[in-house]
Short mmCIF file of C-alpha atoms and ligand atoms in Angstrom, two decimals:
data_model
loop_
_atom_site.label_atom_id
_atom_site.label_comp_id
_atom_site.label_asym_id
_atom_site.label_seq_id
_atom_site.Cartn_x
_atom_site.Cartn_y
_atom_site.Cartn_z
CA MET A 558 8.51 -3.35 40.69
CA LEU A 559 5.60 -5.11 39.14
CA ILE A 560 2.86 -3.87 36.75
CA THR A 561 0.03 -5.64 36.72
CA ASN A 562 -3.30 -6.18 35.42
CA ILE A 563 -2.56 -4.55 32.51
CA GLY A 564 -5.74 -4.55 30.01
CA GLU A 565 -3.37 -4.29 26.99
CA LEU A 566 0.30 -4.12 26.42
CA SER A 567 1.84 -2.64 23.13
CA THR A 568 5.26 -4.53 23.09
CA ASN A 569 6.21 -3.37 19.81
CA THR A 570 7.92 -6.93 19.62
CA ARG A 571 7.26 -9.99 18.63
CA ALA A 572 5.27 -10.72 21.46
CA GLY A 573 2.37 -8.04 19.75
CA VAL A 574 -0.44 -6.78 22.17
CA LEU A 575 -0.63 -8.81 25.01
CA ARG A 576 -4.15 -8.80 27.41
CA ASP A 577 -4.26 -9.41 30.96
CA ALA A 578 -0.47 -8.48 31.10
CA ALA A 579 2.06 -7.87 33.61
CA VAL A 580 5.79 -6.48 33.13
CA LEU A 581 8.59 -6.96 35.84
CA VAL A 582 11.18 -3.80 36.11
CA GLU A 583 14.37 -4.24 37.74
CA ASP A 584 17.24 -1.49 38.05
CA GLY A 585 15.74 0.75 35.15
CA ARG A 586 15.77 -2.00 33.35
CA ILE A 587 12.63 -4.22 31.94
CA VAL A 588 13.58 -8.21 33.06
CA TRP A 589 10.42 -10.02 32.46
CA VAL A 590 7.49 -9.54 30.41
CA GLY A 591 3.98 -11.67 30.38
CA THR A 592 0.49 -13.35 31.42
CA ALA A 593 0.01 -11.06 34.69
CA ALA A 594 -1.95 -14.99 35.97
CA ASP A 595 1.79 -16.34 35.50
CA THR A 596 3.52 -13.45 37.15
CA PRO A 597 6.78 -16.24 38.50
CA PHE A 598 7.50 -13.97 41.40
CA ARG A 599 6.50 -11.69 44.01
CA ALA A 600 7.79 -7.54 43.58
CA ASP A 601 8.75 -4.68 46.27
CA GLU A 602 6.55 -2.49 45.07
CA VAL A 603 3.29 -3.79 42.42
CA VAL A 604 1.35 -1.25 40.51
CA ASP A 605 -2.05 -2.24 39.76
CA ALA A 606 -2.62 -1.29 35.89
CA GLY A 607 -6.74 -1.60 36.82
CA GLY A 608 -7.13 -3.31 33.27
CA ARG A 609 -5.38 -0.04 31.58
CA ALA A 610 -3.17 -0.12 28.68
CA VAL A 611 0.39 0.29 28.82
CA ILE A 612 2.73 1.46 25.91
CA PRO A 613 6.46 1.91 25.47
CA GLY A 614 6.91 5.56 26.30
CA PHE A 615 7.46 8.00 23.12
CA VAL A 616 10.78 8.82 21.52
CA ASP A 617 10.34 12.18 20.15
CA SER A 618 13.28 11.85 17.31
CA HIS A 619 13.17 15.10 16.28
CA SER A 620 13.18 18.88 18.26
CA HIS A 621 14.32 22.28 18.12
CA ILE A 622 13.55 23.71 21.74
CA VAL A 623 16.94 25.38 23.19
CA PHE A 624 15.54 28.95 21.69
CA GLY A 625 14.94 32.26 22.73
CA GLY A 626 11.35 34.55 22.38
CA ASP A 627 8.31 32.74 20.06
CA ARG A 628 6.43 33.46 17.14
CA ALA A 629 3.19 33.69 17.54
CA GLU A 630 2.57 36.72 15.52
CA GLU A 631 3.95 34.95 12.53
CA PHE A 632 1.53 32.19 13.20
CA GLU A 633 -1.12 34.17 13.64
CA ALA A 634 -0.26 36.16 10.49
CA ARG A 635 -0.32 32.49 8.82
CA MET A 636 -3.00 31.22 9.62
CA ALA A 637 -4.26 34.66 8.13
CA GLY A 638 -2.74 33.35 4.69
CA GLU A 639 0.91 34.11 4.72
CA LYS A 640 3.08 31.27 3.98
CA TYR A 641 5.69 29.71 5.86
CA ALA A 642 9.28 30.22 4.85
CA ALA A 643 12.67 29.33 6.44
CA GLY A 644 13.98 32.85 6.87
CA GLY A 645 11.34 33.06 10.10
CA ILE A 646 14.41 30.92 11.56
CA ARG A 647 16.40 34.73 12.12
CA SER A 648 14.41 35.95 13.86
CA THR A 649 14.43 33.09 16.63
CA VAL A 650 18.45 33.23 16.53
CA SER A 651 18.21 37.00 17.43
CA ALA A 652 16.13 36.18 20.44
CA THR A 653 18.61 33.18 21.27
CA ARG A 654 21.36 35.03 21.26
CA ASP A 655 20.04 37.77 23.53
CA ALA A 656 19.48 35.31 25.77
CA THR A 657 21.38 33.46 28.77
CA ASP A 658 22.58 30.26 29.44
CA GLU A 659 20.21 30.86 32.48
CA GLU A 660 16.80 31.76 30.62
CA LEU A 661 17.97 29.30 27.73
CA GLY A 662 18.25 26.02 30.06
CA ALA A 663 15.25 27.16 32.70
CA ARG A 664 12.89 27.28 29.22
CA LEU A 665 14.73 23.63 27.86
CA ARG A 666 13.89 22.16 31.42
CA GLY A 667 9.74 23.70 31.07
CA PHE A 668 9.50 21.84 27.61
CA ILE A 669 11.28 18.46 28.62
CA ASP A 670 8.74 18.87 31.99
CA GLU A 671 5.59 19.44 29.47
CA MET A 672 7.02 16.12 27.19
CA ARG A 673 7.33 14.19 30.24
CA ALA A 674 3.83 14.57 31.47
CA GLN A 675 2.29 14.01 28.12
CA GLY A 676 4.40 10.49 27.50
CA THR A 677 7.62 11.47 25.86
CA THR A 678 10.81 9.36 27.90
CA THR A 679 13.60 9.90 25.22
CA VAL A 680 13.85 13.38 23.13
CA GLU A 681 16.35 14.08 20.81
CA ILE A 682 17.53 17.96 20.44
CA LYS A 683 19.00 20.70 18.14
CA SER A 684 20.94 23.38 17.93
CA GLY A 685 20.44 25.66 15.68
CA TYR A 686 19.25 29.30 16.47
CA GLY A 687 22.68 30.57 17.59
CA LEU A 688 24.58 30.73 14.08
CA ASP A 689 27.32 31.98 15.42
CA VAL A 690 30.51 30.05 17.10
CA GLU A 691 30.03 30.79 21.04
CA THR A 692 25.94 30.36 20.83
CA GLU A 693 25.75 27.14 18.49
CA GLU A 694 27.99 26.07 21.10
CA ARG A 695 26.49 27.19 24.55
CA LEU A 696 23.05 25.41 22.14
CA VAL A 697 24.83 21.94 22.24
CA ARG A 698 25.82 22.08 25.10
CA LEU A 699 22.72 22.79 27.22
CA ALA A 700 20.70 19.85 25.14
CA ALA A 701 23.35 17.95 26.18
CA GLU A 702 22.43 18.63 29.93
CA VAL A 703 18.93 16.86 29.06
CA THR A 704 19.30 14.33 26.49
CA ASP A 705 22.44 11.93 25.18
CA GLU A 706 20.59 12.27 21.82
CA VAL A 707 22.54 16.28 20.83
CA THR A 708 22.10 16.90 17.00
CA PHE A 709 24.31 19.70 15.81
CA LEU A 710 22.40 21.46 13.41
CA GLY A 711 24.21 25.00 12.73
CA ALA A 712 23.26 24.61 9.26
CA HIS A 713 19.84 25.28 9.55
CA VAL A 714 20.11 28.17 7.68
CA VAL A 715 22.41 31.12 6.51
CA PRO A 716 22.43 33.82 9.14
CA ALA A 717 22.10 37.51 8.53
CA GLU A 718 25.69 38.75 8.45
CA TYR A 719 26.61 35.94 6.07
CA ALA A 720 23.66 36.54 3.64
CA ASP A 721 25.75 37.41 0.73
CA ASP A 722 28.29 34.44 1.18
CA PRO A 723 26.82 31.34 2.12
CA ASP A 724 29.09 29.20 1.42
CA GLY A 725 31.57 31.52 3.64
CA TYR A 726 28.58 30.01 6.23
CA VAL A 727 29.26 26.45 5.35
CA ASP A 728 33.33 27.29 6.20
CA LEU A 729 32.62 28.41 9.29
CA VAL A 730 29.71 25.46 10.26
CA THR A 731 32.57 22.69 8.90
CA GLY A 732 35.64 24.00 10.83
CA PRO A 733 35.22 26.21 13.95
CA MET A 734 31.85 26.07 14.63
CA LEU A 735 31.54 21.89 14.33
CA ASP A 736 35.15 21.76 16.29
CA ALA A 737 33.34 23.51 18.96
CA CYS A 738 29.84 21.56 19.47
CA ALA A 739 31.14 18.24 18.32
CA PRO A 740 32.25 17.42 21.60
CA HIS A 741 28.47 17.52 23.05
CA ALA A 742 27.02 16.16 20.44
CA ARG A 743 26.13 12.95 18.78
CA TRP A 744 24.26 13.73 15.57
CA ILE A 745 24.96 16.43 12.67
CA ASP A 746 21.61 17.32 10.41
CA VAL A 747 21.92 19.90 7.72
CA PHE A 748 17.87 21.80 6.48
CA CYS A 749 18.14 20.91 3.03
CA GLU A 750 16.07 23.03 1.41
CA THR A 751 15.42 26.04 -1.04
CA GLY A 752 15.95 29.09 1.29
CA ALA A 753 18.42 27.04 3.79
CA PHE A 754 20.84 24.70 1.90
CA ASN A 755 21.82 23.28 -0.98
CA VAL A 756 22.85 20.27 -1.85
CA ALA A 757 26.33 20.47 -2.65
CA GLN A 758 26.20 22.50 0.62
CA SER A 759 24.37 19.76 2.63
CA ARG A 760 26.72 17.41 1.69
CA ARG A 761 29.80 19.15 2.41
CA VAL A 762 28.16 19.85 6.08
CA LEU A 763 27.74 16.21 6.34
CA GLU A 764 30.37 14.98 5.58
CA ALA A 765 32.41 16.85 7.61
CA GLY A 766 30.25 15.85 10.62
CA ILE A 767 30.80 12.33 9.59
CA ALA A 768 34.44 12.74 9.79
CA ARG A 769 34.47 14.53 13.18
CA GLY A 770 32.18 10.89 14.21
CA LEU A 771 29.11 12.29 14.14
CA ALA A 772 26.10 10.13 12.37
CA PRO A 773 23.89 12.35 9.87
CA ARG A 774 20.02 12.68 10.10
CA VAL A 775 18.39 15.36 7.37
CA HIS A 776 16.06 17.77 7.04
CA ALA A 777 14.46 17.61 3.60
CA GLY A 778 11.09 17.51 1.44
CA GLN A 779 9.61 19.80 3.54
CA LEU A 780 8.67 23.36 1.51
CA GLY A 781 9.19 21.03 -2.05
CA PRO A 782 10.78 17.67 -3.50
CA GLY A 783 14.49 18.09 -3.98
CA ASP A 784 17.48 16.02 -4.49
CA GLY A 785 18.06 16.57 -0.68
CA VAL A 786 16.58 12.64 0.39
CA ARG A 787 18.92 10.80 -2.11
CA MET A 788 21.82 12.52 -0.59
CA ALA A 789 20.65 11.64 2.94
CA VAL A 790 20.19 8.37 2.26
CA ASP A 791 23.95 8.42 -0.04
CA LEU A 792 25.12 9.17 2.96
CA GLY A 793 23.59 6.51 5.38
CA ALA A 794 21.37 8.72 7.11
CA ALA A 795 19.83 6.79 9.91
CA SER A 796 16.95 9.91 9.64
CA VAL A 797 15.39 11.79 6.43
CA ASP A 798 13.27 14.04 8.37
CA HIS A 799 9.71 16.08 6.65
CA GLY A 800 9.09 13.90 3.15
CA THR A 801 5.96 16.11 3.20
CA TYR A 802 7.39 16.23 -0.82
CA LEU A 803 8.56 13.02 -1.67
CA THR A 804 8.92 11.43 -5.19
CA ASP A 805 8.59 8.11 -5.89
CA ASP A 806 12.60 7.50 -6.82
CA ASP A 807 12.64 9.47 -3.11
CA VAL A 808 10.62 6.47 -1.59
CA ALA A 809 12.23 3.22 -3.63
CA ALA A 810 15.30 4.76 -2.01
CA LEU A 811 14.35 4.92 1.02
CA ALA A 812 12.23 1.59 1.00
CA ALA A 813 15.92 -0.15 -0.55
CA SER A 814 17.76 1.50 2.53
CA ARG A 815 18.15 1.68 6.65
CA THR A 816 17.64 5.24 6.20
CA VAL A 817 13.94 6.61 8.31
CA LEU A 818 11.57 8.76 6.94
CA THR A 819 10.55 10.77 10.29
CA LEU A 820 6.85 12.57 9.44
CA LEU A 821 6.52 15.98 11.53
CA PRO A 822 2.18 16.00 10.89
CA GLY A 823 2.68 19.05 13.54
CA VAL A 824 4.39 21.30 10.60
CA GLU A 825 1.60 20.39 8.09
CA PHE A 826 -0.96 20.93 10.86
CA SER A 827 1.01 24.17 11.43
CA THR A 828 1.80 25.51 8.26
CA ARG A 829 -1.19 24.74 6.30
CA GLN A 830 0.91 22.01 4.57
CA PRO A 831 -0.79 19.19 2.41
CA TYR A 832 -0.20 16.02 4.81
CA PRO A 833 1.96 13.65 3.39
CA ASP A 834 0.80 10.34 2.76
CA ALA A 835 2.45 7.84 5.25
CA ARG A 836 -0.04 4.72 3.90
CA ARG A 837 2.22 5.55 0.32
CA LEU A 838 5.55 5.01 2.14
CA ILE A 839 4.48 2.03 4.54
CA ASP A 840 3.00 0.26 1.72
CA ALA A 841 6.37 0.94 -0.28
CA GLY A 842 8.57 -0.65 2.21
CA VAL A 843 9.87 2.53 4.54
CA THR A 844 10.61 2.52 8.06
CA VAL A 845 8.77 5.53 8.99
CA ALA A 846 8.97 7.91 12.51
CA LEU A 847 6.62 10.17 14.12
CA ALA A 848 8.27 12.85 15.72
CA CYS A 849 6.58 16.80 16.90
CA ASP A 850 9.05 18.64 15.69
CA THR A 851 8.70 20.94 18.48
CA ASN A 852 10.01 24.76 17.73
CA PRO A 853 9.08 27.90 17.75
CA GLY A 854 8.38 28.48 13.97
CA SER A 855 7.06 25.57 11.84
CA SER A 856 5.72 23.71 14.78
CA PHE A 857 4.82 24.56 18.28
CA THR A 858 3.12 21.67 19.87
CA SER A 859 4.88 19.34 22.19
CA SER A 860 2.73 16.24 22.13
CA MET A 861 3.05 13.04 20.69
CA PRO A 862 -0.27 11.68 21.24
CA PHE A 863 -1.45 14.91 18.55
CA CYS A 864 1.04 14.02 16.07
CA ILE A 865 -0.68 10.15 16.22
CA ALA A 866 -4.29 11.35 16.32
CA VAL A 867 -2.79 13.44 13.17
CA ALA A 868 -0.91 11.01 11.54
CA VAL A 869 -4.04 8.37 12.24
CA ARG A 870 -6.92 11.07 10.88
CA ASP A 871 -5.26 12.90 7.59
CA MET A 872 -1.89 10.48 6.51
CA GLY A 873 -3.39 7.09 6.28
CA MET A 874 -1.69 5.60 9.47
CA THR A 875 -3.74 3.01 11.48
CA PRO A 876 -3.66 3.29 15.42
CA GLY A 877 -1.35 0.78 15.95
CA GLU A 878 1.20 1.82 13.18
CA ALA A 879 1.37 5.59 14.39
CA LEU A 880 2.12 4.09 17.90
CA TRP A 881 4.79 2.11 16.68
CA ALA A 882 5.64 5.36 14.69
CA ALA A 883 5.79 7.60 17.60
CA THR A 884 7.76 4.73 19.84
CA ALA A 885 9.86 1.86 18.38
CA GLY A 886 10.38 3.79 14.76
CA GLY A 887 11.18 7.02 16.77
CA ALA A 888 13.78 4.71 18.20
CA ALA A 889 14.71 3.40 14.86
CA ALA A 890 15.42 7.25 13.40
CA LEU A 891 17.51 7.47 16.00
CA ARG A 892 19.51 3.91 15.50
CA ARG A 893 18.48 2.75 18.73
CA ASP A 894 17.53 -1.38 19.96
CA ASP A 895 17.18 -0.35 23.71
CA ILE A 896 14.01 1.74 24.29
CA GLY A 897 10.70 2.04 21.99
CA ILE A 898 9.72 -1.89 22.84
CA ILE A 899 8.46 -3.16 26.22
CA ALA A 900 11.00 -6.71 25.82
CA PRO A 901 13.24 -7.91 28.71
CA GLY A 902 16.96 -5.58 28.75
CA ALA A 903 14.63 -2.64 27.40
CA ARG A 904 15.31 0.32 29.14
CA ALA A 905 12.28 0.25 31.11
CA ASP A 906 10.23 3.22 30.00
CA LEU A 907 7.03 3.11 29.95
CA VAL A 908 3.31 4.50 29.87
CA LEU A 909 0.22 3.84 30.93
CA LEU A 910 -2.83 5.24 30.15
CA ASP A 911 -5.80 6.61 30.93
CA ALA A 912 -7.66 3.91 28.39
CA THR A 913 -8.24 0.78 28.19
CA SER A 914 -6.39 0.38 24.36
CA HIS A 915 -3.89 2.89 22.60
CA VAL A 916 -6.65 3.30 19.93
CA HIS A 917 -8.24 6.25 22.53
CA LEU A 918 -4.41 8.04 21.86
CA SER A 919 -6.25 9.03 17.66
CA TYR A 920 -9.96 7.98 18.94
CA ARG A 921 -9.54 10.77 21.59
CA PRO A 922 -7.74 13.26 20.26
CA GLY A 923 -7.06 16.51 22.48
CA VAL A 924 -7.81 14.69 25.73
CA PRO A 925 -4.47 14.33 28.36
CA LEU A 926 -4.84 10.29 28.67
CA VAL A 927 -1.11 9.96 30.02
CA ARG A 928 -2.08 8.73 33.80
CA SER A 929 1.85 7.50 34.44
CA VAL A 930 5.19 7.34 33.20
CA TRP A 931 8.26 5.91 34.20
CA LYS A 932 11.89 6.66 32.87
CA ASP A 933 13.84 4.03 33.84
CA GLY A 934 12.23 2.42 35.77
CA VAL A 935 11.28 5.58 37.52
CA VAL A 936 8.22 7.63 38.03
CA VAL A 937 8.57 10.90 36.52
O1 NIG B 914 12.07 21.71 11.45
N1 NIG B 914 12.44 22.73 8.81
C1 NIG B 914 13.92 23.69 9.38
N2 NIG B 914 13.38 23.83 10.60
C2 NIG B 914 12.41 23.38 11.47
C3 NIG B 914 11.75 25.10 11.50
C4 NIG B 914 12.76 25.84 12.50
C5 NIG B 914 11.79 27.24 12.53
O2 NIG B 914 10.99 27.42 11.66
O3 NIG B 914 12.33 28.52 13.23
C6 NIG B 914 11.34 22.67 10.88
O4 NIG B 914 10.17 22.65 10.65
FE1 FE B 915 12.97 20.26 12.61
#
């Protein structure tokens, strides 16, 4: 398949942004990228982009989309002045435990369709609304049916039945729960925050996961500053997510490491928290990703274009930086080099925008600009 007459092609490689470009796809991979006039071959199928922009499919490296129920009332109360706190997670836990696999799976597939329609071609999915061995195993198993990027987040919050024995819960997470979940997962995550897990508990969880062959990623700096970011960097985490509150030491540690800082603009939007300063991070040399954090509590958007628009409007990113963060940045946060770029050898995960430039993603907020999406070279 040849996609030609591309007005603007954002490659995320040294080739930069190409004008009047074309992309050749074979067997789900990109095999050639260049100027349309130089196209050296014929293709079985030719797609005329009509001068529109083509970007890499979005890589949404942080979501919690296997759950039951919703928390519209909590959101409504928050918009009337209530504060967001980690404890709300427990209400989703009861709804999730009560749901059948069929119900959870149908809902999950609905979210995947919703994301695809908005240009997301890779999504990471976390467990974390089961918080008992049986339900956590169900969640990672269901997630593994729709993505390779599954994260075991048994350490999301301490469930009500362990309220008096948080360390006993950490024993469960690092023991039988990890045994049941590790075979379905690639990543281990922990919510290292006041109201969830302290640094010592978080370290235990991550080290147990690492010992089982899972790679670490961490929720930290969402509700206040803490030592979670430095612990994550110390353990070689692929990503620290949230980073709403970061000290200068955190920023320096991130900049000196391979750990990506994944910003989640939907969270600040939906919890009325201050937006983090992406400019400060990028200028310090930190690799920044953008993700939706789709979940029923802190951020119930699944729209990467929405997150890009907020990051540009309120977090000091340029449209080009925000696009990079939502594609190549997400790939870096997942330690993947086959997605997030448009280059020979990469997966043919592509989005054709109904716009002449990627700038329109933030210039035209809330407008459905995704015209076509290819995942592994196939229209979805
Ligand atoms: O990433 N911060 C922890 N977990 C989710 C929120 C989960 C919830 O409120 O249900 C997050 O924001
Ligand atoms: Fe999260």
